């Protein structure tokens, strides 16, 4: 029998910006088992609903995670709007859709950069992050913030985007699309990139269903589920096809995410074309009573928000189920039997967001 | 600036219990738009190579030991830079049951960079301030050795 040894991985590790600890049980260079230990980022955010009133909590919900902060805020306010039974103005819905897709573009570019860094392609990492800065500049122009925007409120949004700004953004995204085509070439056809991604971390369709994968991880295994197609914000009025791949490996996950960036740019174009005029928010009066669920498709997969209110200004319970939590089990599954050198890459392919998961 | 950089400082970045906002801004400092590598600043993964410890996010019961260990593994002279309001005093999560408080509850902090999330310009400014502190500490060390 080969020699067994245990290699600790994390919580502080050069490849991961976030702390997660894995005990990797190795047999020579092959991983027999990966035992996770989490909780390094746990703050106890959900319990803060007892100390902050439901309006202030929008800002706490946004700080669940700095990458998809807009979507966290939106998931919470949409749940609260359901409790209040409020119909928000259509312009607010479209603005939310545009910001959601911009978040997705910046998140996927960030991931592509980290992936490139993970397999040691520094120049590609820099290119991705250079393009991402352009998206952040647009965010700053529209909302005033680079990563945390605080533009959601219960009943709509706080800031409007004038017509000229929207036209300028579409122009900028057309430029980004052109540059992204060059990057796509490198990610999907470069033989050295392919040799690191092809056939690594196979998760078959059946395994993805059995282990409950979410988001691009699931769509890369050929399952066509996207929460946007059930229609929240203004997604009901927007045409798009769900991006899937049948390759089931790390390459497929990369491919799905790159194609989703192009799809998001297309959704932004459609939304800018269709955006109606009018108000951007309505007034909400009184305290909430009742409970509500919402589902939001984040860059990492489906997130679920649950709120229960009892007629006071403090909620009774707030709960988030995040996509990374769903993807941890498939990740541990793909780690089994992998080479030690592929571990950082395999952890990265689920696009982990530990801060959402542990809250 | 040029006169201040006696040595190119290497950074160690650790995410305490941050929401990621400050972390991606720290990473954004390394990328082409802000590009701190032009000052010789490199983000290292090894505490034994690092001069400046950048911590984002507050301290909780789980990561307390990790932060203490990282700090103790760094060679002298070392500077700690708390990035973001959570690392300074707990920020919006101050009242959370699992948050002990800012980084200064566990290890001494030399430079505070507030903001939610701290902007890359502010982080670079903080690192430049940390360089001054580092130089000061190095001088004191040399003085101590001469005695």
Tab-separated table of C-alpha atoms in Angstrom:
chain	number	residue	atom	x	y	z
A	1	UNK	CA	0.000	0.000	0.000
A	2	UNK	CA	1.179	3.466	-0.806
A	3	UNK	CA	2.153	5.878	1.929
A	4	UNK	CA	-0.651	7.903	3.437
A	5	UNK	CA	-0.142	11.427	4.632
A	6	UNK	CA	-2.306	14.381	5.579
A	7	UNK	CA	-1.583	17.796	4.064
A	8	UNK	CA	-3.305	20.796	5.611
A	9	UNK	CA	-4.585	23.312	3.038
A	10	UNK	CA	-5.482	26.797	4.256
A	11	UNK	CA	-7.005	28.749	5.971
A	12	UNK	CA	-4.338	31.150	4.728
A	13	UNK	CA	-3.253	30.013	1.266
A	14	UNK	CA	-1.663	31.969	-1.611
A	15	UNK	CA	-4.267	30.892	-4.178
A	16	UNK	CA	-7.357	31.613	-2.145
A	17	UNK	CA	-8.258	35.149	-1.168
A	18	UNK	CA	-10.661	33.692	1.395
A	19	UNK	CA	-10.054	31.358	4.315
A	20	UNK	CA	-11.171	27.762	4.025
A	21	UNK	CA	-9.383	24.838	5.560
A	22	UNK	CA	-9.120	21.372	4.042
A	23	UNK	CA	-7.327	18.359	5.439
A	24	UNK	CA	-6.174	16.493	2.352
A	25	UNK	CA	-5.567	12.791	2.931
A	26	UNK	CA	-3.039	11.741	0.311
A	27	UNK	CA	-1.893	8.418	-1.024
A	28	UNK	CA	1.367	9.411	-2.715
A	29	UNK	CA	0.189	12.340	-4.863
A	30	UNK	CA	-3.431	11.259	-5.140
A	31	UNK	CA	-6.147	12.594	-2.870
A	32	UNK	CA	-8.105	9.914	-1.062
A	33	UNK	CA	-10.262	12.223	0.976
A	34	UNK	CA	-10.730	15.926	1.636
A	35	UNK	CA	-12.093	16.951	5.027
A	36	UNK	CA	-13.280	20.560	5.183
A	37	UNK	CA	-13.265	22.789	8.231
A	38	UNK	CA	-15.142	26.031	7.838
A	39	UNK	CA	-16.295	28.892	10.047
A	40	UNK	CA	-13.396	31.334	9.678
A	41	UNK	CA	-15.673	34.025	8.225
A	42	UNK	CA	-18.753	33.359	10.326
A	43	UNK	CA	-20.100	36.628	11.750
A	44	UNK	CA	-23.671	35.793	12.635
A	45	UNK	CA	-25.160	38.200	10.145
A	46	UNK	CA	-28.626	36.639	10.037
A	47	UNK	CA	-29.150	37.276	13.735
A	48	UNK	CA	-28.569	40.999	13.248
A	49	UNK	CA	-32.211	41.302	12.113
A	50	UNK	CA	-33.033	41.407	15.802
A	51	UNK	CA	-30.931	44.545	16.262
A	52	UNK	CA	-31.430	46.494	13.019
A	53	UNK	CA	-34.855	47.456	11.740
A	54	UNK	CA	-36.047	46.103	8.410
A	55	UNK	CA	-35.102	49.239	6.455
A	56	UNK	CA	-31.564	49.403	7.821
A	57	UNK	CA	-31.105	45.707	7.252
A	58	UNK	CA	-30.883	46.287	3.472
A	59	UNK	CA	-27.347	47.552	4.079
A	60	UNK	CA	-26.444	44.543	6.213
A	61	UNK	CA	-27.872	42.123	3.636
A	62	UNK	CA	-25.693	43.769	0.976
A	63	UNK	CA	-22.644	43.114	3.084
A	64	UNK	CA	-23.209	39.362	3.083
A	65	UNK	CA	-20.704	39.297	0.270
A	66	UNK	CA	-18.794	42.047	-1.492
A	67	UNK	CA	-18.809	40.405	-4.915
A	68	UNK	CA	-22.526	39.898	-5.436
A	69	UNK	CA	-23.529	42.563	-2.915
A	70	UNK	CA	-26.152	44.041	-5.218
A	71	UNK	CA	-27.906	40.700	-5.634
A	72	UNK	CA	-27.917	39.992	-1.905
A	73	UNK	CA	-29.530	43.354	-1.291
A	74	UNK	CA	-32.019	42.709	-4.061
A	75	UNK	CA	-32.947	39.240	-2.809
A	76	UNK	CA	-33.729	40.698	0.596
A	77	UNK	CA	-35.744	43.678	-0.649
A	78	UNK	CA	-37.724	41.498	-3.073
A	79	UNK	CA	-38.666	39.201	-0.195
A	80	UNK	CA	-39.736	42.221	1.861
A	81	UNK	CA	-41.730	43.625	-1.067
A	82	UNK	CA	-43.586	40.317	-1.220
A	83	UNK	CA	-44.451	40.611	2.469
A	84	UNK	CA	-45.732	44.156	1.894
A	85	UNK	CA	-47.438	42.974	-1.305
A	86	UNK	CA	-45.940	45.986	-3.088
A	87	UNK	CA	-45.675	46.296	-6.854
A	88	UNK	CA	-42.564	48.306	-7.630
A	89	UNK	CA	-42.350	50.659	-10.656
A	90	UNK	CA	-41.219	48.933	-13.890
A	91	UNK	CA	-38.267	51.289	-14.310
A	92	UNK	CA	-36.879	50.126	-10.952
A	93	UNK	CA	-37.213	46.511	-12.101
A	94	UNK	CA	-35.222	47.232	-15.243
A	95	UNK	CA	-32.551	49.149	-13.344
A	96	UNK	CA	-32.202	46.168	-11.000
A	97	UNK	CA	-31.852	43.844	-13.981
A	98	UNK	CA	-29.115	45.994	-15.509
A	99	UNK	CA	-27.185	46.181	-12.241
A	100	UNK	CA	-27.595	42.435	-11.708
A	101	UNK	CA	-26.096	41.673	-15.083
A	102	UNK	CA	-23.274	44.153	-14.535
A	103	UNK	CA	-22.560	42.347	-11.241
A	104	UNK	CA	-22.497	39.048	-13.083
A	105	UNK	CA	-20.036	40.394	-15.670
A	106	UNK	CA	-17.685	41.735	-13.000
A	107	UNK	CA	-17.953	38.560	-10.938
A	108	UNK	CA	-17.237	36.262	-13.892
A	109	UNK	CA	-14.300	38.408	-15.024
A	110	UNK	CA	-12.968	38.265	-11.475
A	111	UNK	CA	-13.303	34.486	-11.500
A	112	UNK	CA	-11.622	34.129	-14.896
A	113	UNK	CA	-8.736	36.187	-13.540
A	114	UNK	CA	-8.411	34.077	-10.401
A	115	UNK	CA	-8.572	30.910	-12.507
A	116	UNK	CA	-5.767	32.202	-14.737
A	117	UNK	CA	-3.784	33.040	-11.602
A	118	UNK	CA	-4.578	29.546	-10.280
A	119	UNK	CA	-2.910	27.828	-13.212
A	120	UNK	CA	-0.080	30.328	-13.291
A	121	UNK	CA	-0.983	32.521	-16.291
A	122	UNK	CA	-0.268	35.946	-14.760
A	123	UNK	CA	-0.715	38.008	-17.936
A	124	UNK	CA	-4.180	36.593	-18.470
A	125	UNK	CA	-5.094	37.349	-14.837
A	126	UNK	CA	-4.084	40.968	-15.362
A	127	UNK	CA	-6.050	41.235	-18.599
A	128	UNK	CA	-9.246	39.964	-16.965
A	129	UNK	CA	-8.920	42.320	-14.021
A	130	UNK	CA	-8.110	45.246	-16.290
A	131	UNK	CA	-11.419	44.682	-18.066
A	132	UNK	CA	-13.205	44.241	-14.775
A	133	UNK	CA	-12.068	47.709	-13.678
A	134	UNK	CA	-14.048	49.167	-16.590
A	135	UNK	CA	-17.210	47.588	-15.220
A	136	UNK	CA	-16.401	48.925	-11.746
A	137	UNK	CA	-15.911	52.413	-13.201
A	138	UNK	CA	-19.402	52.217	-14.668
A	139	UNK	CA	-20.775	51.082	-11.318
A	140	UNK	CA	-19.077	54.001	-9.638
A	141	UNK	CA	-20.530	56.432	-12.151
A	142	UNK	CA	-24.044	55.045	-11.743
A	143	UNK	CA	-24.204	54.323	-8.013
A	144	UNK	CA	-21.212	55.943	-6.330
A	145	UNK	CA	-19.710	52.695	-5.085
A	146	UNK	CA	-17.192	50.305	-6.578
A	147	UNK	CA	-18.129	47.071	-4.854
A	148	UNK	CA	-20.895	47.927	-2.391
A	149	UNK	CA	-23.547	50.170	-3.890
A	150	UNK	CA	-26.439	50.535	-1.426
A	151	UNK	CA	-28.890	51.508	-4.173
A	152	UNK	CA	-31.666	49.120	-3.183
A	153	UNK	CA	-34.535	50.095	-0.938
A	154	UNK	CA	-37.738	48.332	-0.078
A	155	UNK	CA	-40.071	49.632	-2.784
A	156	UNK	CA	-37.587	50.327	-5.567
A	157	UNK	CA	-34.121	51.742	-6.093
A	158	UNK	CA	-32.480	54.912	-4.824
A	159	UNK	CA	-30.685	56.093	-7.954
A	160	UNK	CA	-31.750	56.481	-11.550
A	161	UNK	CA	-29.595	56.226	-14.646
A	162	UNK	CA	-30.284	58.923	-17.278
A	163	UNK	CA	-30.659	58.019	-20.932
A	164	UNK	CA	-27.198	59.287	-21.922
A	165	UNK	CA	-25.544	57.220	-19.228
A	166	UNK	CA	-27.310	54.055	-20.382
A	167	UNK	CA	-26.266	54.724	-23.988
A	168	UNK	CA	-22.696	55.256	-22.857
A	169	UNK	CA	-22.733	52.004	-20.878
A	170	UNK	CA	-23.989	50.055	-23.889
A	171	UNK	CA	-21.159	51.584	-25.913
A	172	UNK	CA	-18.637	50.588	-23.209
A	173	UNK	CA	-19.988	47.057	-23.092
A	174	UNK	CA	-19.660	46.785	-26.878
A	175	UNK	CA	-15.978	47.649	-26.434
A	176	UNK	CA	-15.612	45.133	-23.615
A	177	UNK	CA	-17.270	42.494	-25.778
A	178	UNK	CA	-14.681	43.012	-28.516
A	179	UNK	CA	-11.801	42.652	-26.065
A	180	UNK	CA	-13.432	39.680	-24.433
A	181	UNK	CA	-13.492	37.846	-27.760
A	182	UNK	CA	-9.684	37.909	-27.755
A	183	UNK	CA	-9.585	36.600	-24.204
A	184	UNK	CA	-12.085	33.858	-25.051
A	185	UNK	CA	-9.670	32.708	-27.735
A	186	UNK	CA	-6.961	32.237	-25.094
A	187	UNK	CA	-9.176	30.568	-22.492
A	188	UNK	CA	-10.845	28.150	-24.859
A	189	UNK	CA	-8.218	27.343	-27.493
A	190	UNK	CA	-4.782	27.872	-25.939
A	191	UNK	CA	-3.266	24.396	-25.616
A	192	UNK	CA	-1.496	25.053	-22.301
A	193	UNK	CA	-4.718	26.345	-20.728
A	194	UNK	CA	-6.620	23.420	-22.179
A	195	UNK	CA	-4.129	20.934	-20.782
A	196	UNK	CA	-4.806	22.247	-17.274
A	197	UNK	CA	-8.593	22.276	-17.638
A	198	UNK	CA	-9.647	19.410	-19.934
A	199	UNK	CA	-10.746	16.302	-18.102
A	200	UNK	CA	-9.957	17.784	-14.656
A	201	UNK	CA	-12.629	17.570	-11.973
A	202	UNK	CA	-15.261	15.544	-13.810
A	203	UNK	CA	-18.756	15.889	-12.366
A	204	UNK	CA	-21.224	13.871	-14.411
A	205	UNK	CA	-24.812	14.919	-14.946
A	206	UNK	CA	-26.118	12.292	-12.518
A	207	UNK	CA	-23.590	13.266	-9.851
A	208	UNK	CA	-24.451	16.937	-10.246
A	209	UNK	CA	-28.117	16.123	-9.582
A	210	UNK	CA	-27.356	13.704	-6.746
A	211	UNK	CA	-24.988	16.127	-4.983
A	212	UNK	CA	-27.148	19.189	-5.603
A	213	UNK	CA	-24.762	21.390	-7.573
A	214	UNK	CA	-25.858	24.938	-8.405
A	215	UNK	CA	-25.228	27.602	-10.997
A	216	UNK	CA	-22.518	27.336	-13.667
A	217	UNK	CA	-21.147	24.220	-11.918
A	218	UNK	CA	-24.471	22.487	-12.640
A	219	UNK	CA	-24.946	23.983	-16.090
A	220	UNK	CA	-21.471	22.763	-17.066
A	221	UNK	CA	-22.762	19.242	-16.372
A	222	UNK	CA	-25.503	19.654	-18.951
A	223	UNK	CA	-28.405	20.595	-16.670
A	224	UNK	CA	-30.379	23.519	-17.987
A	225	UNK	CA	-31.619	25.335	-14.874
A	226	UNK	CA	-31.377	29.078	-14.427
A	227	UNK	CA	-33.467	30.934	-11.861
A	228	UNK	CA	-33.615	33.970	-14.114
A	229	UNK	CA	-36.000	32.050	-16.376
A	230	UNK	CA	-38.663	31.937	-13.623
A	231	UNK	CA	-38.682	35.723	-13.750
A	232	UNK	CA	-37.803	38.136	-11.000
A	233	UNK	CA	-36.887	41.823	-11.527
A	234	UNK	CA	-37.539	42.407	-15.255
A	235	UNK	CA	-36.334	39.022	-16.519
A	236	UNK	CA	-39.858	38.081	-17.643
A	237	UNK	CA	-39.576	40.541	-20.535
A	238	UNK	CA	-36.108	39.488	-21.604
A	239	UNK	CA	-35.227	36.737	-24.055
A	240	UNK	CA	-32.216	34.621	-23.333
A	241	UNK	CA	-31.130	31.016	-23.716
A	242	UNK	CA	-29.616	29.172	-20.786
A	243	UNK	CA	-25.919	28.472	-21.386
A	244	UNK	CA	-24.988	24.824	-20.842
A	245	UNK	CA	-22.170	22.475	-21.711
A	246	UNK	CA	-21.998	18.688	-21.741
A	247	UNK	CA	-18.272	18.302	-21.073
A	248	UNK	CA	-18.705	18.122	-17.256
A	249	UNK	CA	-15.077	19.171	-16.532
A	250	UNK	CA	-13.247	22.365	-15.486
A	251	UNK	CA	-13.005	23.416	-19.118
A	252	UNK	CA	-16.798	23.283	-19.408
A	253	UNK	CA	-17.206	25.453	-16.294
A	254	UNK	CA	-14.836	28.024	-17.784
A	255	UNK	CA	-16.704	27.886	-21.101
A	256	UNK	CA	-20.119	28.335	-19.444
A	257	UNK	CA	-18.946	31.371	-17.482
A	258	UNK	CA	-17.328	33.055	-20.489
A	259	UNK	CA	-20.480	32.546	-22.547
A	260	UNK	CA	-22.547	33.937	-19.689
A	261	UNK	CA	-20.592	37.189	-19.873
A	262	UNK	CA	-21.598	37.581	-23.539
A	263	UNK	CA	-25.158	36.667	-22.572
A	264	UNK	CA	-25.184	39.298	-19.816
A	265	UNK	CA	-23.980	41.963	-22.244
A	266	UNK	CA	-26.829	40.971	-24.562
A	267	UNK	CA	-29.344	41.159	-21.675
A	268	UNK	CA	-28.086	44.654	-20.800
A	269	UNK	CA	-28.574	45.733	-24.428
A	270	UNK	CA	-32.136	44.397	-24.416
A	271	UNK	CA	-32.922	45.995	-21.051
A	272	UNK	CA	-31.600	49.396	-22.145
A	273	UNK	CA	-33.741	49.157	-25.277
A	274	UNK	CA	-36.905	48.236	-23.390
A	275	UNK	CA	-36.529	50.318	-20.203
A	276	UNK	CA	-39.684	52.359	-19.544
A	277	UNK	CA	-39.708	55.837	-18.010
A	278	UNK	CA	-41.386	56.919	-14.794
A	279	UNK	CA	-40.814	56.639	-11.076
A	280	UNK	CA	-38.019	54.545	-9.569
A	281	UNK	CA	-39.521	53.846	-6.157
A	282	UNK	CA	-42.742	53.807	-4.167
A	283	UNK	CA	-43.307	54.571	-0.507
A	284	UNK	CA	-43.800	51.678	1.864
A	285	UNK	CA	-45.721	52.410	5.044
A	286	UNK	CA	-46.190	50.440	8.241
A	287	UNK	CA	-44.452	47.386	9.629
A	288	UNK	CA	-44.223	44.035	7.836
A	289	UNK	CA	-46.192	40.968	8.873
A	290	UNK	CA	-45.989	37.530	7.290
A	291	UNK	CA	-43.322	35.531	5.528
A	292	UNK	CA	-41.832	35.331	2.043
A	293	UNK	CA	-39.292	33.512	-0.094
A	294	UNK	CA	-37.390	34.780	-3.103
A	295	UNK	CA	-34.980	33.089	-5.463
A	296	UNK	CA	-32.222	34.956	-7.247
A	297	UNK	CA	-29.708	33.674	-9.779
A	298	UNK	CA	-26.353	34.893	-8.583
A	299	UNK	CA	-23.142	34.570	-10.592
A	300	UNK	CA	-22.400	31.451	-8.527
A	301	UNK	CA	-25.855	29.907	-8.746
A	302	UNK	CA	-29.225	30.072	-7.130
A	303	UNK	CA	-29.586	31.889	-3.809
A	304	UNK	CA	-32.723	31.692	-1.674
A	305	UNK	CA	-33.857	34.373	0.771
A	306	UNK	CA	-36.426	33.870	3.489
A	307	UNK	CA	-37.897	36.563	5.732
A	308	UNK	CA	-40.421	36.212	8.527
A	309	UNK	CA	-41.922	39.343	10.060
A	310	UNK	CA	-44.206	39.660	13.079
A	311	UNK	CA	-45.637	43.169	12.735
A	312	UNK	CA	-42.818	44.956	14.557
A	313	UNK	CA	-39.996	46.820	12.880
A	314	UNK	CA	-37.590	43.967	13.618
A	315	UNK	CA	-37.816	40.752	11.599
A	316	UNK	CA	-38.186	37.464	13.403
A	317	UNK	CA	-35.996	35.444	11.067
A	318	UNK	CA	-33.867	36.032	8.015
A	319	UNK	CA	-32.218	33.177	6.198
A	320	UNK	CA	-30.046	32.901	3.106
A	321	UNK	CA	-29.156	29.711	1.305
A	322	UNK	CA	-26.151	30.423	-0.848
A	323	UNK	CA	-24.897	28.714	-4.014
A	324	UNK	CA	-21.396	28.031	-2.683
A	325	UNK	CA	-22.899	26.023	0.155
A	326	UNK	CA	-24.626	23.832	-2.440
A	327	UNK	CA	-21.418	23.524	-4.428
A	328	UNK	CA	-19.174	22.465	-1.549
A	329	UNK	CA	-20.317	18.829	-1.690
A	330	UNK	CA	-19.674	18.474	-5.444
A	331	UNK	CA	-16.285	20.150	-4.885
A	332	UNK	CA	-15.281	17.610	-2.228
A	333	UNK	CA	-16.466	14.874	-4.577
A	334	UNK	CA	-14.327	16.119	-7.473
A	335	UNK	CA	-11.303	16.416	-5.155
A	336	UNK	CA	-11.356	12.670	-4.477
A	337	UNK	CA	-8.876	10.954	-6.776
A	338	UNK	CA	-7.431	14.248	-8.051
A	339	UNK	CA	-3.741	15.120	-8.085
A	340	UNK	CA	-2.443	17.388	-5.305
A	341	UNK	CA	-1.333	19.957	-7.908
A	342	UNK	CA	-4.904	20.318	-9.181
A	343	UNK	CA	-6.409	21.114	-5.772
A	344	UNK	CA	-6.317	24.950	-6.029
A	345	UNK	CA	-7.814	24.745	-9.514
A	346	UNK	CA	-10.598	22.415	-8.407
A	347	UNK	CA	-11.475	24.651	-5.478
A	348	UNK	CA	-11.543	27.644	-7.814
A	349	UNK	CA	-13.780	26.016	-10.416
A	350	UNK	CA	-16.805	26.152	-8.116
A	351	UNK	CA	-16.148	29.901	-7.779
A	352	UNK	CA	-16.207	29.699	-3.987
A	353	UNK	CA	-17.614	32.571	-1.991
A	354	UNK	CA	-16.890	31.591	1.583
A	355	UNK	CA	-18.152	34.854	2.972
A	356	UNK	CA	-21.709	34.181	1.640
A	357	UNK	CA	-21.582	30.602	2.804
A	358	UNK	CA	-20.621	31.334	6.383
A	359	UNK	CA	-22.186	34.790	6.701
B	1	UNK	CA	7.774	58.398	-2.386
B	2	UNK	CA	11.068	57.312	-4.007
B	3	UNK	CA	13.093	58.462	-1.000
B	4	UNK	CA	10.823	56.582	1.367
B	5	UNK	CA	11.103	53.161	-0.256
B	6	UNK	CA	14.325	51.930	1.233
B	7	UNK	CA	13.230	48.386	0.567
B	8	UNK	CA	10.444	46.895	-1.517
B	9	UNK	CA	7.870	45.722	1.004
B	10	UNK	CA	6.146	42.397	0.580
B	11	UNK	CA	2.562	42.052	1.654
B	12	UNK	CA	0.738	39.229	3.300
B	13	UNK	CA	-3.001	39.454	2.867
B	14	UNK	CA	-5.349	37.633	5.211
B	15	UNK	CA	-9.128	37.724	5.106
B	16	UNK	CA	-10.340	37.842	8.701
B	17	UNK	CA	-14.101	37.786	8.489
B	18	UNK	CA	-14.525	40.319	5.727
B	19	UNK	CA	-17.406	40.323	3.261
B	20	UNK	CA	-14.932	40.068	0.330
B	21	UNK	CA	-15.447	43.699	-0.591
B	22	UNK	CA	-12.108	44.824	0.833
B	23	UNK	CA	-10.364	41.631	-0.319
B	24	UNK	CA	-11.152	42.200	-3.942
B	25	UNK	CA	-10.090	45.815	-3.540
B	26	UNK	CA	-6.743	44.628	-2.122
B	27	UNK	CA	-6.397	42.366	-5.164
B	28	UNK	CA	-7.469	45.230	-7.428
B	29	UNK	CA	-4.442	47.170	-6.139
B	30	UNK	CA	-2.207	44.556	-7.744
B	31	UNK	CA	-3.823	44.719	-11.158
B	32	UNK	CA	-2.975	47.043	-14.083
B	33	UNK	CA	-5.047	50.118	-13.146
B	34	UNK	CA	-3.501	50.613	-9.691
B	35	UNK	CA	-0.492	48.315	-10.104
B	36	UNK	CA	1.395	48.522	-6.817
B	37	UNK	CA	4.030	46.184	-8.225
B	38	UNK	CA	5.606	49.219	-9.862
B	39	UNK	CA	6.662	50.253	-6.318
B	40	UNK	CA	8.168	46.815	-5.747
B	41	UNK	CA	5.232	45.729	-3.608
B	42	UNK	CA	4.503	42.047	-4.032
B	43	UNK	CA	1.640	40.044	-2.566
B	44	UNK	CA	3.236	36.972	-1.059
B	45	UNK	CA	1.512	33.943	0.378
B	46	UNK	CA	4.217	33.218	2.910
B	47	UNK	CA	4.218	35.034	6.271
B	48	UNK	CA	7.952	34.427	6.609
B	49	UNK	CA	8.597	36.601	3.539
B	50	UNK	CA	6.231	39.391	4.495
B	51	UNK	CA	6.917	42.867	5.901
B	52	UNK	CA	3.367	44.185	5.992
B	53	UNK	CA	0.319	42.231	7.134
B	54	UNK	CA	-2.882	43.467	5.504
B	55	UNK	CA	-5.943	42.235	7.364
B	56	UNK	CA	-9.484	42.731	6.158
B	57	UNK	CA	-12.515	42.019	8.309
B	58	UNK	CA	-13.010	41.701	12.040
B	59	UNK	CA	-11.800	39.041	14.416
B	60	UNK	CA	-14.057	36.154	15.352
B	61	UNK	CA	-13.549	33.251	17.708
B	62	UNK	CA	-12.484	30.921	14.917
B	63	UNK	CA	-9.868	33.064	13.183
B	64	UNK	CA	-8.326	34.627	16.304
B	65	UNK	CA	-5.676	31.911	16.597
B	66	UNK	CA	-4.928	32.072	12.854
B	67	UNK	CA	-4.277	35.824	12.951
B	68	UNK	CA	-2.061	35.489	16.034
B	69	UNK	CA	-0.107	32.707	14.378
B	70	UNK	CA	0.397	34.611	11.121
B	71	UNK	CA	1.618	37.647	13.068
B	72	UNK	CA	4.060	35.607	15.130
B	73	UNK	CA	5.477	33.944	12.009
B	74	UNK	CA	6.420	37.248	10.394
B	75	UNK	CA	10.033	38.409	10.911
B	76	UNK	CA	10.792	41.742	12.607
B	77	UNK	CA	10.364	44.553	11.732
B	78	UNK	CA	6.710	44.104	10.789
B	79	UNK	CA	3.771	46.392	10.307
B	80	UNK	CA	0.075	45.570	10.556
B	81	UNK	CA	-2.377	47.442	8.375
B	82	UNK	CA	-6.101	47.034	9.120
B	83	UNK	CA	-8.032	47.493	5.862
B	84	UNK	CA	-11.703	48.432	5.984
B	85	UNK	CA	-13.889	49.559	8.837
B	86	UNK	CA	-14.547	45.957	9.975
B	87	UNK	CA	-10.832	45.425	10.575
B	88	UNK	CA	-10.597	48.799	12.348
B	89	UNK	CA	-13.368	48.248	14.889
B	90	UNK	CA	-15.855	45.640	13.695
B	91	UNK	CA	-17.873	47.947	11.435
B	92	UNK	CA	-21.465	46.980	10.706
B	93	UNK	CA	-20.832	43.554	12.198
B	94	UNK	CA	-19.726	44.959	15.551
B	95	UNK	CA	-22.919	43.752	17.239
B	96	UNK	CA	-22.807	40.242	15.753
B	97	UNK	CA	-22.520	37.517	18.370
B	98	UNK	CA	-19.456	35.958	16.788
B	99	UNK	CA	-17.399	39.129	16.296
B	100	UNK	CA	-14.859	40.004	18.963
B	101	UNK	CA	-14.029	43.362	17.375
B	102	UNK	CA	-11.297	44.966	15.303
B	103	UNK	CA	-7.884	43.452	14.614
B	104	UNK	CA	-6.335	45.518	17.425
B	105	UNK	CA	-8.088	43.289	19.976
B	106	UNK	CA	-5.624	40.529	19.080
B	107	UNK	CA	-2.459	42.036	17.601
B	108	UNK	CA	-1.044	45.597	17.587
B	109	UNK	CA	-2.191	47.608	14.547
B	110	UNK	CA	-0.017	50.379	13.100
B	111	UNK	CA	-2.109	51.742	10.240
B	112	UNK	CA	-5.893	51.959	9.994
B	113	UNK	CA	-7.555	52.249	6.576
B	114	UNK	CA	-11.273	52.895	7.112
B	115	UNK	CA	-13.950	52.617	4.436
B	116	UNK	CA	-16.645	50.177	3.421
B	117	UNK	CA	-15.259	48.914	1.194
B	118	UNK	CA	-11.867	50.642	1.430
B	119	UNK	CA	-10.982	52.023	-1.993
B	120	UNK	CA	-7.754	50.900	-3.719
B	121	UNK	CA	-6.416	54.485	-3.512
B	122	UNK	CA	-6.941	54.430	0.254
B	123	UNK	CA	-5.303	51.008	0.571
B	124	UNK	CA	-2.241	52.163	-1.390
B	125	UNK	CA	-2.106	55.272	0.809
B	126	UNK	CA	-2.246	53.025	3.884
B	127	UNK	CA	0.583	50.854	2.573
B	128	UNK	CA	2.702	53.949	1.889
B	129	UNK	CA	2.069	55.102	5.485
B	130	UNK	CA	2.991	51.597	6.658
B	131	UNK	CA	6.312	51.971	4.828
B	132	UNK	CA	7.135	54.962	7.015
B	133	UNK	CA	6.306	52.967	10.147
B	134	UNK	CA	8.375	50.052	8.866
B	135	UNK	CA	11.374	52.312	8.306
B	136	UNK	CA	10.975	53.764	11.817
B	137	UNK	CA	10.869	50.288	13.340
B	138	UNK	CA	13.904	49.206	11.362
B	139	UNK	CA	15.906	52.221	12.653
B	140	UNK	CA	14.898	51.433	16.224
B	141	UNK	CA	15.980	47.840	15.734
B	142	UNK	CA	19.391	48.915	14.432
B	143	UNK	CA	19.790	51.269	17.390
B	144	UNK	CA	18.973	48.420	19.736
B	145	UNK	CA	21.528	46.143	18.100
B	146	UNK	CA	24.316	48.748	18.376
B	147	UNK	CA	23.971	49.088	22.134
